[in-house]
C-alpha cells in the first residue's frame, strides 16, 4: 500500500513581527501582571529563553533539575498519598485497608490540630480533633496499623511541632510485633516553624524542638535509612494567601534553618538531606503552579551547592491540592479544580500527591469523596500516562520564562530573609505574617471584584444553593478514649537526653504523647508568634449568601443592542452573592418600567441599556416612586463617570464587570436594614 509522505512545504515561515502584530489586534491578549509582579506576555519566542543554561541539561539528569527522578518515569507512578482525615482511629484503619486494596500505595493520615500542637484527645477542644487522627498512645498506633504491611507501604504523617512521641510509639510497636524498623519507608516528619507560624504557639522552645529534629534525623540515618523525618511545608503560608514567590522563598529559608540547626547538633549535610520532604499546596493557576515546582528544584540545588559545591540532592516533593480554592457550595466544582491542580502537580514533577476530597472543607470526608480523589490518581496514571514523559512542560518558552522569573524573585526574597536573621527571626518579628497578610488582602480584593475567578462562586454560581449556615459541618464528637496517665511520680525515668530507648520504655507503659511533652515543657519554655490568618477564597461569598437567601433582583433589558450583555453582567454579579434573578426583555417605555417594578416585588432592580436610553426612561420612571424606597442599579463602565449624577436621580449605584460584589451587596443589605457581619 502506497502512503503519502508527510510534508509541510506548503507552510511558509511566519516572521515573529507578524505574530506580534496579529496578537496586538486582540485586546484580550495584552500583557498581564500576576500576583508575583511578573508581567506575562501574550507571546513568547525562543529568544526569551536563550540565556537559560539549565535548558542544556537533559530531563531527569543526575540532579534532576528538570523533572522527577528517572525511576519515576520508568515506573510511570507517583506515590498516591491520599490522607485519611477521620478522627476515629479504628475507622481510619478500616478506610486505609479499603484504600490500599483499591489503588492507594501509601499509609497516609491527616494528624489532627491537637496532635500537631502536642495535645492529647482529652486536652483538646472538639474543633481541634474534628478532622484527622490524634495518635496519643501505643495502643492508637496498634489500632491504626492493624493488618497493614508496613514493610511494603510507605508512611506519610506530618506530626506538626515534634515527631519524637510518634517515633517512640512506632519503635515500641515494631518491638511488640517483631518487625524490623529498618524496613519503614516514607515520611514521619515534623515541621516546627510551620506549626509555629500556623498556630502561633508551640509547647516547647524552638531550640528544644530543633533538638528533636536532629534526634529524629540521626535516628533515621542510623536505623531507618528510608524514612524522612523533616518536613518543610509551604501549606500554612499558601492557606493564608501567600503568592508563589513567597511560598518558594519561605520554603528555602525554612529548609536552610533546619539544615543549619541539625549541623549545629553534629549532623553532616549528607546525613540531613536524604531525610527531608518538601510539601507544597498547588492552586488552580495551571502554568504558574507547574513553574513553581520546576523553579523549586533548581533553587534547592543552588541552596545545597551553597553548603557544599560538590553536593547533589534531589528533593522529594509532596504536593496537595489547595484547600484555599475549595467552596462549601456547589462542592462538585471542587473536584474539577482538584483535577487541574493534580495535573499541574505531576507535570511540575511531584513525587507524591494528595488530592483533597471535594467535601473536605465541610467535614471529615465521605468514603465516596475519598474514592473519587483516589480514582483521579489512577486515571491520571493509567489513562493519560503523563508521568511517563520526562519534564513534559520543558521547552515551552512560556513555562521556561515563567520558571526563571519565579526563581529570580524567590531567590531575592530568600536572600532578604537570610540577611535579616533567617526564617525563625522573620516569624518572631512578624515580617512574614505582614507580607502574607498584605498579599491576602490584595487577593481578597481580586476575588470580591471577580478579577480572580472561582467557578461556582464568583462566576456561574448555582441558582439553587443551600445557604452556608445550613451546611452542617459534621464535626465528629471527640472520640472517647481512655488515657492512662502516667504518674508524675515517675518523671525521674524521663530522660532529658531524648534517648529513644527511654521513650520506648515509657511508650510501652501506656504514657501519652501529651504527657511526654508536658514533662519536656518543665525544662523548656513555649515559643509564640503572631499566627498566620487562615483564609479561604470563597468564605465571604458563602457568608453573604446567608443574608441574601430568599431575596431576588429584577433585571430589565431595554430595547437596545447592548442591553443583553449588560444584563448578563448584572445577573452574574448578583447570582454570585446568592440572589435569585428575574429578567424582563424589550422594554421601550418608562411606563413599562414603572408598571413592572410595581408588579414584581424584588429587593432591587437593574436597568440595562445605552447611556442615553437609560437616562431618558429612568428619570421619568423614578417619579412614580418618589415616596417609596426603591433601589435601582444601572450597568456599564461608561456610566461610572456619571455615578454622582445617577445617584441624584435615585440610582443606588453603577455596576460593571469589576464591581466589588461584597461591598455592593453589603450596601444594599444595609439599605434594607439587614444587619450584616461579613
XYZ file of C-alpha atoms in Angstrom:
678
model
C 0.000 0.000 0.000
C 1.374 3.367 -1.004
C 1.259 6.161 1.550
C 1.789 9.851 1.024
C 4.931 11.323 2.521
C 4.113 13.885 5.191
C 5.180 17.333 4.082
C 4.929 20.832 5.481
C 6.302 22.615 2.417
C 3.032 24.495 1.923
C 3.503 26.302 5.256
C 5.723 29.343 4.950
C 7.720 30.621 7.904
C 5.922 33.499 9.594
C 8.199 36.230 10.984
C 7.705 36.890 14.693
C 6.888 40.521 13.880
C 3.789 39.291 12.041
C 2.773 37.165 15.032
C 3.227 40.148 17.343
C 1.135 42.339 15.055
C -1.716 39.819 14.990
C -1.660 39.438 18.760
C -1.728 43.216 19.259
C -5.097 43.365 17.493
C -6.739 41.312 20.253
C -7.125 43.329 23.458
C -7.810 40.125 25.427
C -4.216 39.045 24.734
C -2.485 42.042 26.257
C 0.274 41.581 28.859
C -0.943 40.729 32.355
C 0.667 41.232 35.739
C 0.462 38.338 38.186
C 0.259 38.409 41.979
C 4.019 37.843 41.947
C 4.578 41.096 39.971
C 5.546 39.110 36.894
C 4.415 40.503 33.553
C 3.188 37.691 31.336
C 3.493 38.472 27.663
C 0.851 37.313 25.193
C 3.528 35.719 23.011
C 6.905 34.129 23.753
C 9.785 33.333 21.416
C 12.961 31.271 21.596
C 14.906 34.441 22.353
C 13.057 34.701 25.692
C 14.813 31.568 26.968
C 18.101 31.611 25.054
C 20.023 32.743 28.168
C 18.851 29.852 30.394
C 21.800 27.486 30.832
C 19.861 24.755 32.627
C 17.919 24.014 29.435
C 21.056 22.325 28.143
C 20.671 19.624 30.789
C 18.675 16.520 29.951
C 15.473 15.935 31.946
C 15.888 13.525 34.874
C 19.631 14.166 34.892
C 21.832 13.392 37.869
C 20.499 16.288 39.955
C 17.010 16.244 38.380
C 16.815 19.981 37.786
C 14.167 19.168 35.205
C 11.537 16.638 36.197
C 11.375 13.992 38.909
C 13.816 11.101 39.274
C 14.399 8.777 36.342
C 12.824 5.856 38.210
C 9.506 7.715 38.355
C 9.340 7.803 34.579
C 10.291 4.147 34.203
C 7.561 3.084 36.630
C 5.142 5.752 35.460
C 3.908 6.273 39.006
C 3.970 8.687 41.884
C 3.016 7.935 45.470
C -0.760 8.070 45.898
C -0.715 9.769 49.272
C -4.429 10.158 49.975
C -4.503 11.301 53.583
C -7.303 9.843 55.674
C -8.842 12.569 57.821
C -11.261 10.627 60.038
C -10.992 11.360 63.779
C -11.674 7.738 64.742
C -8.505 5.635 64.857
C -10.340 2.373 64.140
C -12.400 3.845 61.296
C -9.216 5.330 59.833
C -7.670 1.865 59.794
C -10.711 0.397 58.020
C -10.649 3.110 55.359
C -6.893 2.698 54.876
C -7.202 -1.058 54.302
C -10.040 -0.451 51.832
C -7.989 2.221 50.034
C -4.894 0.011 49.808
C -6.995 -2.706 48.181
C -8.248 -0.195 45.622
C -5.158 1.540 44.311
C -3.649 3.637 47.104
C 0.009 2.845 47.778
C 0.842 4.800 50.959
C -0.445 4.763 54.535
C -1.202 8.463 54.831
C -3.114 10.180 57.607
C -4.012 13.734 58.485
C -2.825 14.430 62.011
C -5.383 16.454 63.957
C -4.733 20.021 65.057
C -4.474 18.733 68.621
C -1.759 16.226 67.729
C 0.225 18.757 65.694
C 0.272 21.039 68.734
C 1.262 18.262 71.157
C -2.123 17.734 72.859
C -3.926 14.539 73.806
C -7.565 13.951 72.845
C -8.911 14.721 76.319
C -6.986 18.014 76.471
C -8.192 19.361 73.131
C -11.294 21.207 72.032
C -13.819 19.459 69.815
C -12.714 21.527 66.813
C -9.076 20.505 67.339
C -9.910 16.798 66.989
C -12.738 17.098 64.446
C -10.586 16.295 61.425
C -7.667 13.904 61.412
C -6.290 11.309 63.784
C -4.960 12.116 67.257
C -2.333 9.437 67.886
C -1.687 9.683 71.610
C -0.659 6.184 72.724
C 0.990 2.955 71.647
C -2.481 1.411 71.548
C -3.524 4.030 68.971
C -0.596 3.057 66.749
C -1.501 -0.631 67.066
C -5.108 0.053 66.023
C -4.090 2.446 63.236
C -1.722 -0.007 61.521
C -3.571 -3.242 62.250
C -3.243 -5.633 59.260
C -1.109 -3.063 57.364
C 2.059 -4.481 55.761
C 4.388 -1.689 56.828
C 7.349 -3.263 55.031
C 5.529 -2.722 51.710
C 3.619 0.512 52.306
C 5.322 3.906 52.767
C 4.020 6.132 55.569
C 3.069 9.788 55.386
C 2.304 11.744 58.574
C 3.031 15.393 59.306
C 3.199 15.349 63.101
C 3.497 19.122 63.483
C 5.779 20.517 66.170
C 7.565 17.224 67.003
C 7.683 13.639 65.782
C 9.559 12.178 68.763
C 6.490 10.765 70.617
C 5.153 9.068 67.471
C 8.580 7.653 66.620
C 8.702 6.281 70.169
C 5.352 4.575 69.698
C 6.451 3.215 66.313
C 9.643 1.791 67.821
C 7.675 0.136 70.625
C 5.131 -1.165 68.094
C 7.905 -2.707 65.991
C 9.391 -4.383 69.074
C 5.998 -5.753 70.157
C 5.279 -7.126 66.668
C 8.794 -8.434 65.893
C 9.035 -6.057 62.954
C 12.371 -4.701 61.726
C 12.058 -0.922 61.977
C 14.670 -0.525 59.225
C 12.010 -1.574 56.739
C 9.901 1.521 57.394
C 9.786 3.966 54.483
C 8.025 7.222 53.696
C 7.696 10.329 55.849
C 7.030 10.647 59.572
C 8.123 14.230 59.808
C 7.955 17.355 61.913
C 7.809 20.999 60.884
C 8.246 23.161 64.000
C 8.446 26.513 62.191
C 5.441 25.730 60.006
C 3.463 24.742 63.106
C 4.592 27.880 64.941
C 3.506 30.058 62.009
C 0.155 28.282 61.629
C -0.960 28.199 65.269
C 1.157 30.961 66.798
C 2.483 28.714 69.551
C 4.494 25.545 70.138
C 4.669 23.742 73.515
C 8.481 23.825 73.715
C 11.114 26.340 72.721
C 12.234 26.185 69.105
C 15.721 25.353 70.390
C 14.380 22.205 72.057
C 12.303 21.345 69.001
C 15.439 21.601 66.860
C 16.969 19.073 69.288
C 14.022 16.794 68.481
C 14.537 17.408 64.762
C 18.214 16.469 64.930
C 17.488 13.475 67.157
C 14.817 12.092 64.811
C 17.064 12.631 61.789
C 20.045 10.945 63.449
C 17.811 8.020 64.385
C 16.554 7.720 60.815
C 20.022 7.953 59.309
C 21.342 5.206 61.603
C 18.356 2.877 61.910
C 15.645 3.759 59.367
C 17.543 4.976 56.280
C 14.490 5.233 54.003
C 12.397 7.275 56.461
C 12.144 11.049 56.104
C 11.844 12.981 59.362
C 11.966 16.657 58.305
C 9.030 18.338 56.569
C 9.466 21.753 55.000
C 5.971 22.928 54.141
C 4.576 25.935 52.308
C 0.994 24.884 53.083
C 0.432 27.165 56.140
C 1.566 30.164 54.076
C -0.401 29.117 50.990
C -3.583 28.680 53.048
C -3.131 32.197 54.419
C -2.895 33.817 50.976
C 0.829 33.799 50.087
C 1.782 34.000 46.419
C 4.143 31.614 44.608
C 7.277 33.720 45.140
C 6.604 33.945 48.878
C 5.962 30.202 49.129
C 9.249 29.403 47.390
C 11.277 31.855 49.470
C 9.777 30.679 52.778
C 10.445 27.046 51.825
C 14.091 27.810 51.062
C 14.560 29.818 54.268
C 12.908 27.121 56.402
C 14.948 24.363 54.770
C 18.182 26.280 55.376
C 17.214 26.896 59.022
C 16.579 23.182 59.595
C 19.864 22.162 57.960
C 21.793 24.752 59.984
C 20.232 23.604 63.254
C 20.915 19.927 62.514
C 24.523 20.667 61.589
C 24.982 22.640 64.829
C 23.934 19.455 66.622
C 26.574 17.304 64.973
C 24.884 16.041 61.813
C 26.525 16.434 58.423
C 24.812 17.862 55.345
C 24.799 14.410 53.741
C 23.080 12.944 56.795
C 20.300 15.538 56.691
C 19.428 15.927 53.001
C 18.053 12.399 52.347
C 15.580 12.781 55.217
C 13.809 15.936 54.001
C 10.355 16.157 52.417
C 9.157 19.379 50.774
C 5.408 19.856 50.878
C 3.533 22.279 48.591
C -0.078 23.288 48.067
C -0.996 23.623 44.405
C -3.713 26.034 43.264
C -5.659 26.303 40.001
C -3.252 28.667 38.205
C -2.007 25.854 35.995
C 1.150 27.248 34.400
C 2.193 29.200 37.476
C 1.981 26.077 39.651
C 3.894 23.978 37.121
C 6.555 26.682 37.009
C 6.636 26.941 40.824
C 7.512 23.275 41.293
C 10.062 23.353 38.475
C 11.625 26.505 39.942
C 11.947 24.933 43.383
C 14.122 22.070 42.140
C 16.647 24.496 40.691
C 16.501 26.857 43.665
C 17.091 23.991 46.089
C 20.067 22.828 44.029
C 21.523 26.331 44.477
C 20.950 26.148 48.243
C 22.645 22.756 48.529
C 25.625 23.960 46.483
C 25.950 26.927 48.859
C 26.544 24.417 51.682
C 28.796 22.156 49.600
C 29.543 22.846 45.946
C 30.077 19.128 45.311
C 26.784 18.014 46.866
C 23.895 16.762 44.749
C 20.455 16.460 46.320
C 17.219 15.575 44.556
C 14.383 16.998 46.692
C 11.429 14.753 47.476
C 8.388 16.882 46.605
C 4.979 16.132 48.077
C 2.044 18.175 46.790
C -1.521 18.686 47.962
C -4.362 20.259 46.042
C -5.396 23.577 47.517
C -7.949 23.893 50.319
C -7.840 27.638 49.755
C -9.773 27.263 46.480
C -12.468 24.954 47.853
C -16.076 26.033 48.214
C -18.758 24.774 50.594
C -21.433 25.369 47.965
C -21.579 23.637 44.598
C -18.921 21.328 46.008
C -18.566 19.202 42.883
C -16.664 22.095 41.300
C -14.026 21.354 43.960
C -13.433 18.025 42.219
C -12.871 19.826 38.909
C -10.425 22.266 40.492
C -8.576 19.439 42.233
C -8.156 17.577 38.943
C -6.488 20.601 37.336
C -4.304 21.052 40.418
C -3.322 17.368 40.422
C -2.380 17.599 36.748
C -0.207 20.659 37.473
C 1.483 18.772 40.328
C 2.505 15.851 38.151
C 3.591 17.975 35.192
C 5.635 20.030 37.671
C 7.426 16.878 38.854
C 5.782 15.884 42.161
C 6.925 12.614 43.746
C 3.879 12.288 45.996
C 0.368 13.711 45.709
C -2.683 14.147 47.935
C -5.914 15.230 46.218
C -8.279 16.956 48.636
C -11.688 15.212 48.669
C -14.315 17.558 47.276
C -16.220 17.711 50.590
C -13.280 18.031 52.982
C -13.952 21.727 53.558
C -17.194 20.981 55.426
C -16.345 17.895 57.454
C -14.309 14.738 57.621
C -14.645 13.461 54.084
C -17.090 10.803 52.952
C -15.893 7.462 51.626
C -17.265 8.378 48.192
C -15.224 11.598 48.142
C -12.096 9.635 49.096
C -12.837 7.166 46.321
C -13.267 9.960 43.760
C -9.936 11.511 44.752
C -8.149 8.163 44.692
C -9.556 7.304 41.273
C -8.404 10.668 39.913
C -4.845 9.481 40.596
C -5.500 6.199 38.814
C -6.966 7.861 35.730
C -4.026 10.267 35.504
C -1.551 7.405 35.940
C -3.044 4.689 33.782
C -5.028 6.566 31.149
C -3.046 9.741 30.491
C 0.454 8.281 31.158
C 1.504 11.828 31.980
C 4.215 10.663 34.360
C 5.947 8.671 31.623
C 7.005 11.918 29.931
C 10.172 13.487 31.306
C 9.608 17.135 32.226
C 6.524 17.474 29.981
C 6.462 21.281 30.295
C 10.153 21.584 29.438
C 10.991 23.567 26.329
C 7.815 25.646 26.405
C 9.122 29.190 26.047
C 6.252 30.461 28.182
C 6.781 27.967 31.024
C 10.567 28.287 30.943
C 10.395 32.087 31.089
C 7.816 31.908 33.905
C 10.004 29.430 35.809
C 13.020 31.714 35.505
C 11.065 34.778 36.685
C 9.823 32.891 39.762
C 13.347 31.691 40.523
C 14.789 35.194 40.292
C 12.176 36.824 42.517
C 12.083 33.986 45.061
C 15.877 33.963 45.394
C 15.845 37.716 46.023
C 13.194 37.401 48.760
C 15.014 34.408 50.275
C 18.234 36.439 50.398
C 16.388 39.245 52.162
C 15.098 36.824 54.826
C 18.584 35.416 55.365
C 20.097 38.906 55.611
C 17.705 39.689 58.479
C 18.444 36.605 60.577
C 16.628 33.731 58.880
C 13.128 32.292 58.897
C 12.622 31.919 62.644
C 13.669 35.504 63.290
C 11.419 36.757 60.472
C 8.447 34.948 62.046
C 9.208 36.309 65.506
C 9.494 39.846 64.122
C 6.175 39.387 62.302
C 7.660 40.215 58.893
C 6.425 37.016 57.260
C 2.931 37.429 58.695
C 2.752 41.035 57.460
C 3.863 40.078 53.945
C 1.330 37.260 53.726
C -1.451 39.445 55.149
C -0.795 42.144 52.548
C -0.962 39.564 49.781
C -4.153 38.070 51.232
C -5.830 41.498 51.244
C -4.890 42.002 47.595
C -6.151 38.559 46.634
C -9.365 39.070 48.613
C -9.952 42.286 46.696
C -9.418 40.499 43.382
C -11.876 37.776 44.429
C -14.516 40.282 45.566
C -14.140 42.206 42.295
C -14.258 38.872 40.444
C -10.932 39.540 38.736
C -9.686 36.222 40.102
C -12.301 33.678 39.093
C -13.623 30.886 41.260
C -16.104 28.825 39.261
C -19.288 28.124 41.201
C -18.572 31.102 43.460
C -17.681 34.309 41.625
C -18.904 33.036 38.250
C -21.548 30.510 37.197
C -22.910 30.296 40.720
C -25.650 27.685 41.178
C -29.110 29.225 41.043
C -30.417 26.964 43.784
C -27.920 26.987 46.599
C -28.014 25.807 50.156
C -27.017 28.633 52.450
C -23.733 28.175 54.224
C -25.380 28.137 57.623
C -27.414 25.114 56.542
C -24.391 23.098 55.509
C -23.798 21.353 58.770
C -20.203 20.544 59.405
C -20.396 17.040 60.784
C -17.792 17.601 63.431
C -17.416 14.216 64.964
C -17.686 14.162 68.690
C -14.433 13.701 70.472
C -13.656 10.042 70.449
C -13.998 8.658 73.919
C -10.591 7.168 74.515
C -9.338 6.350 77.952
C -5.979 7.955 78.578
C -3.901 6.044 81.096
C -1.993 8.955 82.564
C 1.492 8.100 83.700
C 2.087 9.176 87.274
C 4.106 12.355 87.772
C 5.959 10.442 90.495
C 7.753 8.548 87.729
C 9.131 11.603 85.959
C 12.616 10.661 87.080
C 12.506 7.919 84.438
C 12.089 10.559 81.766
C 15.383 11.303 80.057
C 16.302 14.869 79.180
C 18.747 13.467 76.589
C 15.903 12.355 74.326
C 17.001 8.706 74.284
C 14.630 6.698 72.143
C 15.073 3.699 74.416
C 13.801 5.758 77.362
C 10.834 6.910 75.317
C 10.162 3.345 74.206
C 10.040 2.158 77.814
C 7.549 4.873 78.634
C 5.535 4.200 75.466
C 5.252 0.535 76.429
C 3.897 1.540 79.841
C 0.960 3.400 78.289
C 2.059 7.030 78.555
C 0.561 9.525 76.143
C 2.235 11.895 73.710
C 0.743 14.850 75.569
C 2.172 13.625 78.865
C 5.630 13.306 77.306
C 5.527 16.875 76.055
C 4.341 18.147 79.426
C 7.379 16.588 81.066
C 9.642 18.144 78.446
C 7.946 21.504 78.972
C 9.077 21.512 82.613
C 12.608 22.064 81.322
C 11.639 24.342 78.444
C 9.645 27.454 77.578
C 6.976 27.555 74.867
C 7.612 29.861 71.928
C 4.946 32.045 70.381
C 4.490 34.408 67.438
C 1.573 36.177 65.781
C -0.211 33.330 63.944
C -0.992 33.400 60.253
C -4.625 34.114 59.426
C -6.217 31.144 57.689
C -8.147 32.137 54.601
C -10.350 30.521 52.010
C -11.205 32.418 48.839
C -14.940 31.623 48.836
C -15.656 32.410 52.500
C -17.081 35.924 52.133
C -19.355 34.873 49.284
C -20.633 31.964 51.375
C -21.314 34.275 54.313
C -23.083 36.945 52.258
C -25.365 34.273 50.761
C -26.707 33.511 54.231
C -28.178 37.024 54.339
C -29.482 37.057 50.750
C -31.301 33.735 50.987
C -34.828 34.203 49.622
C -34.027 37.624 48.126
C -34.296 38.485 44.446
C -33.243 41.057 41.869
C -35.336 42.272 38.926
C -33.361 42.862 35.720
C -34.824 44.998 32.922
C -33.401 44.839 29.399
C -34.242 47.915 27.348
C -34.717 47.824 23.586
C -31.049 48.347 22.878
C -28.286 46.157 21.338
C -26.098 46.480 24.455
C -28.793 45.584 26.975
C -28.466 41.779 26.887
C -24.719 41.780 27.535
C -25.194 44.216 30.414
C -27.998 42.089 31.828
C -25.627 39.112 31.863
C -23.119 41.192 33.848
C -25.808 42.082 36.397
C -27.130 38.532 36.627
C -23.661 37.066 37.126
C -22.823 39.630 39.815
C -25.977 39.239 41.896
C -26.210 35.460 41.494
C -22.659 35.183 42.833
C -23.993 36.843 46.003
C -26.915 34.408 46.241
C -29.805 36.444 44.812
C -32.388 34.893 42.516
C -32.714 36.956 39.334
C -35.789 37.579 37.170
C -35.441 39.236 33.762
C -37.873 41.119 31.514
C -36.788 41.990 27.972
C -37.522 44.567 25.277
C -38.738 47.406 27.498
C -39.143 50.616 25.500
C -41.073 52.995 27.770
C -40.819 54.402 31.276
C -44.412 53.296 31.925
C -43.401 49.668 31.360
C -40.513 50.120 33.785
C -42.759 51.596 36.476
C -45.517 49.007 35.986
C -43.124 46.057 36.133
C -41.417 47.392 39.252
C -44.835 47.782 40.892
C -45.997 44.299 39.915
C -42.793 42.338 40.538
C -41.596 42.933 44.059
C -37.836 42.486 44.324
C -35.230 43.772 46.758
C -33.620 45.804 43.961
C -33.799 46.383 40.211
C -31.225 46.708 37.451
C -31.801 48.681 34.247
C -29.647 47.687 31.285
C -29.209 49.721 28.131
C -27.291 52.538 26.497
C -26.431 55.690 28.428
C -28.911 57.843 26.514
C -31.839 55.399 26.672
C -31.369 54.622 30.373
C -31.303 58.318 31.248
C -34.350 59.055 29.098
C -36.533 56.313 30.599
C -35.236 56.029 34.143
C -35.614 59.704 35.068
C -39.336 59.616 34.319
C -39.878 56.151 35.785
C -38.386 57.165 39.132
C -41.007 59.917 39.551
C -43.520 57.127 40.237
C -41.570 56.101 43.348
C -40.671 59.404 44.981
C -42.268 58.394 48.288
C -41.196 54.745 48.197
C -37.808 53.192 48.864
C -36.827 51.608 45.567
C -33.266 50.504 44.904
C -32.151 50.687 41.289
C -28.806 49.960 39.611
C -27.550 50.754 36.128
C -24.897 48.709 34.326
C -21.899 49.740 32.291
C -18.435 51.160 32.691
C -19.452 54.167 30.593
C -21.814 55.139 33.426
C -19.146 55.176 36.150
C -18.014 58.746 35.409
C -21.613 59.880 35.943
C -22.143 57.923 39.150
C -22.929 61.028 41.227
C -25.472 62.254 38.673
C -27.163 58.872 38.616
C -27.371 58.752 42.397
C -29.095 62.141 42.374
C -31.718 60.599 40.095
C -32.364 57.823 42.636
C -29.917 55.199 41.378
C -28.317 53.081 44.106
C -25.059 52.548 42.240
C -23.432 51.853 38.904
C -22.198 48.289 38.439
C -19.706 46.892 35.941
C -17.671 43.668 35.488
C -15.141 44.666 38.177
C -17.594 45.898 40.805
C -16.715 44.743 44.317
C -19.577 42.299 44.901
C -19.275 42.101 48.685
C -19.217 45.879 49.194
C -22.046 46.397 46.703
C -24.314 43.811 48.355
C -23.471 44.911 51.909
C -24.543 48.438 50.982
C -27.845 47.118 49.605
C -28.484 44.945 52.667
C -27.737 47.905 54.918
C -30.320 49.957 52.996
C -32.771 47.080 53.505
C -31.991 47.303 57.248
C -30.356 43.880 57.369
C -27.515 43.675 59.884
C -24.563 42.088 58.118
C -21.424 40.564 59.636
C -19.099 39.619 56.779
